[in-house]
Amino acid sequence: MKIFAVGMNYAQHNKELHGTLYTSEEPVIFTKADSALLKDGKPFFVPDHLGRVDYETELVVRICRLGKGIPERFAHRYYDAVTVGIDFTARDLQQQLRQKGLPWELCKGFDGSAAIGEWVDKDKFRDVNALHFRLDINGSTVQEGCASDMIFKIDRLVSYISEFFTLKTGDILYTGTPAGVGPVKIDDHLTGYLEDRKVLEFNVK
């Protein structure tokens, strides 16, 4: 199983991080180790040595068949389910790595950094490219997004990634986070919603 993720795929989040609107001609792709996956409502343990850790709420899709060099017009056939996930980011470390021009794996791919909710068949929704999702912390909404605001839509992401990696059944794609990211702290209770359906729930320890 491979975990793919997309950076800077929402314009307002780009402005939030960079102070100005940053766009790329191609999707910004990175990967997480399989040990990053956090599922089944297990708690997220904040690493003591990483400084500030931010939540980044994202729409996540599940790859359902083998594919390589997938044309964008056929990409919808290669994923079958969606959910809400959290791309935890060690923000202080990310800034240090960025300043040095170094890769993001240490700040993005550490153990437990890819929380994931319950899968929902994509056919239960009229249009996955218009799905709303949100994150509540301790009962208050802290981040909201809509897939229609993505710079690069899901089919484009699947097609693009398949130019470099063979996609396999069970691979996971985090599609990017909207504006509103922020830090988590011990004893926070996180709940993620896909439309009005609760699909993600866990505690921070």
PDB file of N, CA, C and O in Angstrom, residues 100-127:
ATOM      1  N   LYS A 100      15.822  25.177   3.819  1.00  0.00           N
ATOM      2  CA  LYS A 100      17.042  24.512   3.359  1.00  0.00           C
ATOM      3  C   LYS A 100      16.854  23.817   2.013  1.00  0.00           C
ATOM      4  O   LYS A 100      17.793  23.225   1.484  1.00  0.00           O
ATOM      5  N   GLY A 101      15.640  23.872   1.475  1.00  0.00           N
ATOM      6  CA  GLY A 101      15.366  23.211   0.204  1.00  0.00           C
ATOM      7  C   GLY A 101      15.381  21.698   0.295  1.00  0.00           C
ATOM      8  O   GLY A 101      15.694  21.017  -0.680  1.00  0.00           O
ATOM      9  N   LEU A 102      15.025  21.164   1.481  1.00  0.00           N
ATOM     10  CA  LEU A 102      15.061  19.722   1.705  1.00  0.00           C
ATOM     11  C   LEU A 102      13.678  19.091   1.554  1.00  0.00           C
ATOM     12  O   LEU A 102      12.666  19.778   1.637  1.00  0.00           O
ATOM     13  N   PRO A 103      13.614  17.774   1.333  1.00  0.00           N
ATOM     14  CA  PRO A 103      12.325  17.090   1.188  1.00  0.00           C
ATOM     15  C   PRO A 103      11.472  17.180   2.451  1.00  0.00           C
ATOM     16  O   PRO A 103      11.962  17.493   3.538  1.00  0.00           O
ATOM     17  N   TRP A 104      10.183  16.841   2.304  1.00  0.00           N
ATOM     18  CA  TRP A 104       9.199  16.993   3.378  1.00  0.00           C
ATOM     19  C   TRP A 104       8.944  15.725   4.186  1.00  0.00           C
ATOM     20  O   TRP A 104       8.146  15.744   5.124  1.00  0.00           O
ATOM     21  N   GLU A 105       9.566  14.623   3.834  1.00  0.00           N
ATOM     22  CA  GLU A 105       9.167  13.346   4.452  1.00  0.00           C
ATOM     23  C   GLU A 105       9.204  13.373   5.975  1.00  0.00           C
ATOM     24  O   GLU A 105       8.319  12.818   6.639  1.00  0.00           O
ATOM     25  N   LEU A 106      10.197  14.014   6.577  1.00  0.00           N
ATOM     26  CA  LEU A 106      10.316  14.003   8.037  1.00  0.00           C
ATOM     27  C   LEU A 106       9.174  14.747   8.709  1.00  0.00           C
ATOM     28  O   LEU A 106       8.736  14.367   9.794  1.00  0.00           O
ATOM     29  N   CYS A 107       8.685  15.809   8.086  1.00  0.00           N
ATOM     30  CA  CYS A 107       7.615  16.596   8.705  1.00  0.00           C
ATOM     31  C   CYS A 107       6.228  16.126   8.295  1.00  0.00           C
ATOM     32  O   CYS A 107       5.232  16.512   8.924  1.00  0.00           O
ATOM     33  N   LYS A 108       6.148  15.284   7.280  1.00  0.00           N
ATOM     34  CA  LYS A 108       4.850  14.840   6.769  1.00  0.00           C
ATOM     35  C   LYS A 108       4.596  13.347   6.928  1.00  0.00           C
ATOM     36  O   LYS A 108       3.441  12.929   6.990  1.00  0.00           O
ATOM     37  N   GLY A 109       5.657  12.544   6.971  1.00  0.00           N
ATOM     38  CA  GLY A 109       5.481  11.100   6.884  1.00  0.00           C
ATOM     39  C   GLY A 109       5.758  10.334   8.150  1.00  0.00           C
ATOM     40  O   GLY A 109       5.856   9.106   8.126  1.00  0.00           O
ATOM     41  N   PHE A 110       5.877  11.044   9.282  1.00  0.00           N
ATOM     42  CA  PHE A 110       6.202  10.353  10.529  1.00  0.00           C
ATOM     43  C   PHE A 110       5.046   9.444  10.971  1.00  0.00           C
ATOM     44  O   PHE A 110       3.906   9.568  10.495  1.00  0.00           O
ATOM     45  N   ASP A 111       5.332   8.527  11.883  1.00  0.00           N
ATOM     46  CA  ASP A 111       4.340   7.550  12.340  1.00  0.00           C
ATOM     47  C   ASP A 111       3.063   8.232  12.831  1.00  0.00           C
ATOM     48  O   ASP A 111       3.119   9.183  13.627  1.00  0.00           O
ATOM     49  N   GLY A 112       1.921   7.746  12.352  1.00  0.00           N
ATOM     50  CA  GLY A 112       0.631   8.258  12.791  1.00  0.00           C
ATOM     51  C   GLY A 112       0.193   9.546  12.131  1.00  0.00           C
ATOM     52  O   GLY A 112      -0.861  10.089  12.472  1.00  0.00           O
ATOM     53  N   SER A 113       0.941  10.020  11.139  1.00  0.00           N
ATOM     54  CA  SER A 113       0.645  11.325  10.553  1.00  0.00           C
ATOM     55  C   SER A 113      -0.442  11.297   9.484  1.00  0.00           C
ATOM     56  O   SER A 113      -0.793  12.353   8.927  1.00  0.00           O
ATOM     57  N   ALA A 114      -0.995  10.138   9.198  1.00  0.00           N
ATOM     58  CA  ALA A 114      -2.042  10.019   8.178  1.00  0.00           C
ATOM     59  C   ALA A 114      -3.282   9.373   8.794  1.00  0.00           C
ATOM     60  O   ALA A 114      -3.544   8.186   8.619  1.00  0.00           O
ATOM     61  N   ALA A 115      -4.028  10.171   9.546  1.00  0.00           N
ATOM     62  CA  ALA A 115      -5.283   9.665  10.133  1.00  0.00           C
ATOM     63  C   ALA A 115      -6.316   9.511   9.021  1.00  0.00           C
ATOM     64  O   ALA A 115      -6.387  10.333   8.099  1.00  0.00           O
ATOM     65  N   ILE A 116      -7.107   8.460   9.126  1.00  0.00           N
ATOM     66  CA  ILE A 116      -8.078   8.197   8.061  1.00  0.00           C
ATOM     67  C   ILE A 116      -9.384   7.692   8.654  1.00  0.00           C
ATOM     68  O   ILE A 116      -9.396   6.952   9.643  1.00  0.00           O
ATOM     69  N   GLY A 117     -10.502   8.114   8.037  1.00  0.00           N
ATOM     70  CA  GLY A 117     -11.825   7.741   8.514  1.00  0.00           C
ATOM     71  C   GLY A 117     -12.382   6.513   7.823  1.00  0.00           C
ATOM     72  O   GLY A 117     -11.668   5.807   7.106  1.00  0.00           O
ATOM     73  N   GLU A 118     -13.664   6.291   8.010  1.00  0.00           N
ATOM     74  CA  GLU A 118     -14.354   5.149   7.407  1.00  0.00           C
ATOM     75  C   GLU A 118     -14.647   5.452   5.936  1.00  0.00           C
ATOM     76  O   GLU A 118     -15.087   6.551   5.587  1.00  0.00           O
ATOM     77  N   TRP A 119     -14.426   4.457   5.105  1.00  0.00           N
ATOM     78  CA  TRP A 119     -14.652   4.632   3.667  1.00  0.00           C
ATOM     79  C   TRP A 119     -16.140   4.649   3.344  1.00  0.00           C
ATOM     80  O   TRP A 119     -16.923   3.901   3.927  1.00  0.00           O
ATOM     81  N   VAL A 120     -16.499   5.488   2.385  1.00  0.00           N
ATOM     82  CA  VAL A 120     -17.863   5.555   1.875  1.00  0.00           C
ATOM     83  C   VAL A 120     -17.802   5.371   0.372  1.00  0.00           C
ATOM     84  O   VAL A 120     -17.012   6.035  -0.317  1.00  0.00           O
ATOM     85  N   ASP A 121     -18.628   4.467  -0.161  1.00  0.00           N
ATOM     86  CA  ASP A 121     -18.664   4.217  -1.601  1.00  0.00           C
ATOM     87  C   ASP A 121     -18.937   5.529  -2.335  1.00  0.00           C
ATOM     88  O   ASP A 121     -19.879   6.249  -2.015  1.00  0.00           O
ATOM     89  N   LYS A 122     -18.131   5.841  -3.319  1.00  0.00           N
ATOM     90  CA  LYS A 122     -18.283   7.123  -4.019  1.00  0.00           C
ATOM     91  C   LYS A 122     -19.620   7.218  -4.754  1.00  0.00           C
ATOM     92  O   LYS A 122     -20.118   8.324  -5.013  1.00  0.00           O
ATOM     93  N   ASP A 123     -20.222   6.056  -5.082  1.00  0.00           N
ATOM     94  CA  ASP A 123     -21.492   6.059  -5.799  1.00  0.00           C
ATOM     95  C   ASP A 123     -22.651   6.546  -4.937  1.00  0.00           C
ATOM     96  O   ASP A 123     -23.750   6.794  -5.443  1.00  0.00           O
ATOM     97  N   LYS A 124     -22.418   6.700  -3.640  1.00  0.00           N
ATOM     98  CA  LYS A 124     -23.453   7.236  -2.758  1.00  0.00           C
ATOM     99  C   LYS A 124     -23.580   8.752  -2.895  1.00  0.00           C
ATOM    100  O   LYS A 124     -24.505   9.359  -2.339  1.00  0.00           O
ATOM    101  N   PHE A 125     -22.651   9.352  -3.634  1.00  0.00           N
ATOM    102  CA  PHE A 125     -22.674  10.796  -3.830  1.00  0.00           C
ATOM    103  C   PHE A 125     -22.874  11.114  -5.303  1.00  0.00           C
ATOM    104  O   PHE A 125     -22.358  10.424  -6.172  1.00  0.00           O
ATOM    105  N   ARG A 126     -23.584  12.179  -5.564  1.00  0.00           N
ATOM    106  CA  ARG A 126     -23.853  12.549  -6.952  1.00  0.00           C
ATOM    107  C   ARG A 126     -22.587  12.983  -7.671  1.00  0.00           C
ATOM    108  O   ARG A 126     -22.386  12.677  -8.844  1.00  0.00           O
ATOM    109  N   ASP A 127     -21.713  13.707  -6.960  1.00  0.00           N
ATOM    110  CA  ASP A 127     -20.492  14.211  -7.593  1.00  0.00           C
ATOM    111  C   ASP A 127     -19.395  14.333  -6.539  1.00  0.00           C
ATOM    112  O   ASP A 127     -19.463  15.211  -5.668  1.00  0.00           O
TER     113      ASP A 127
END
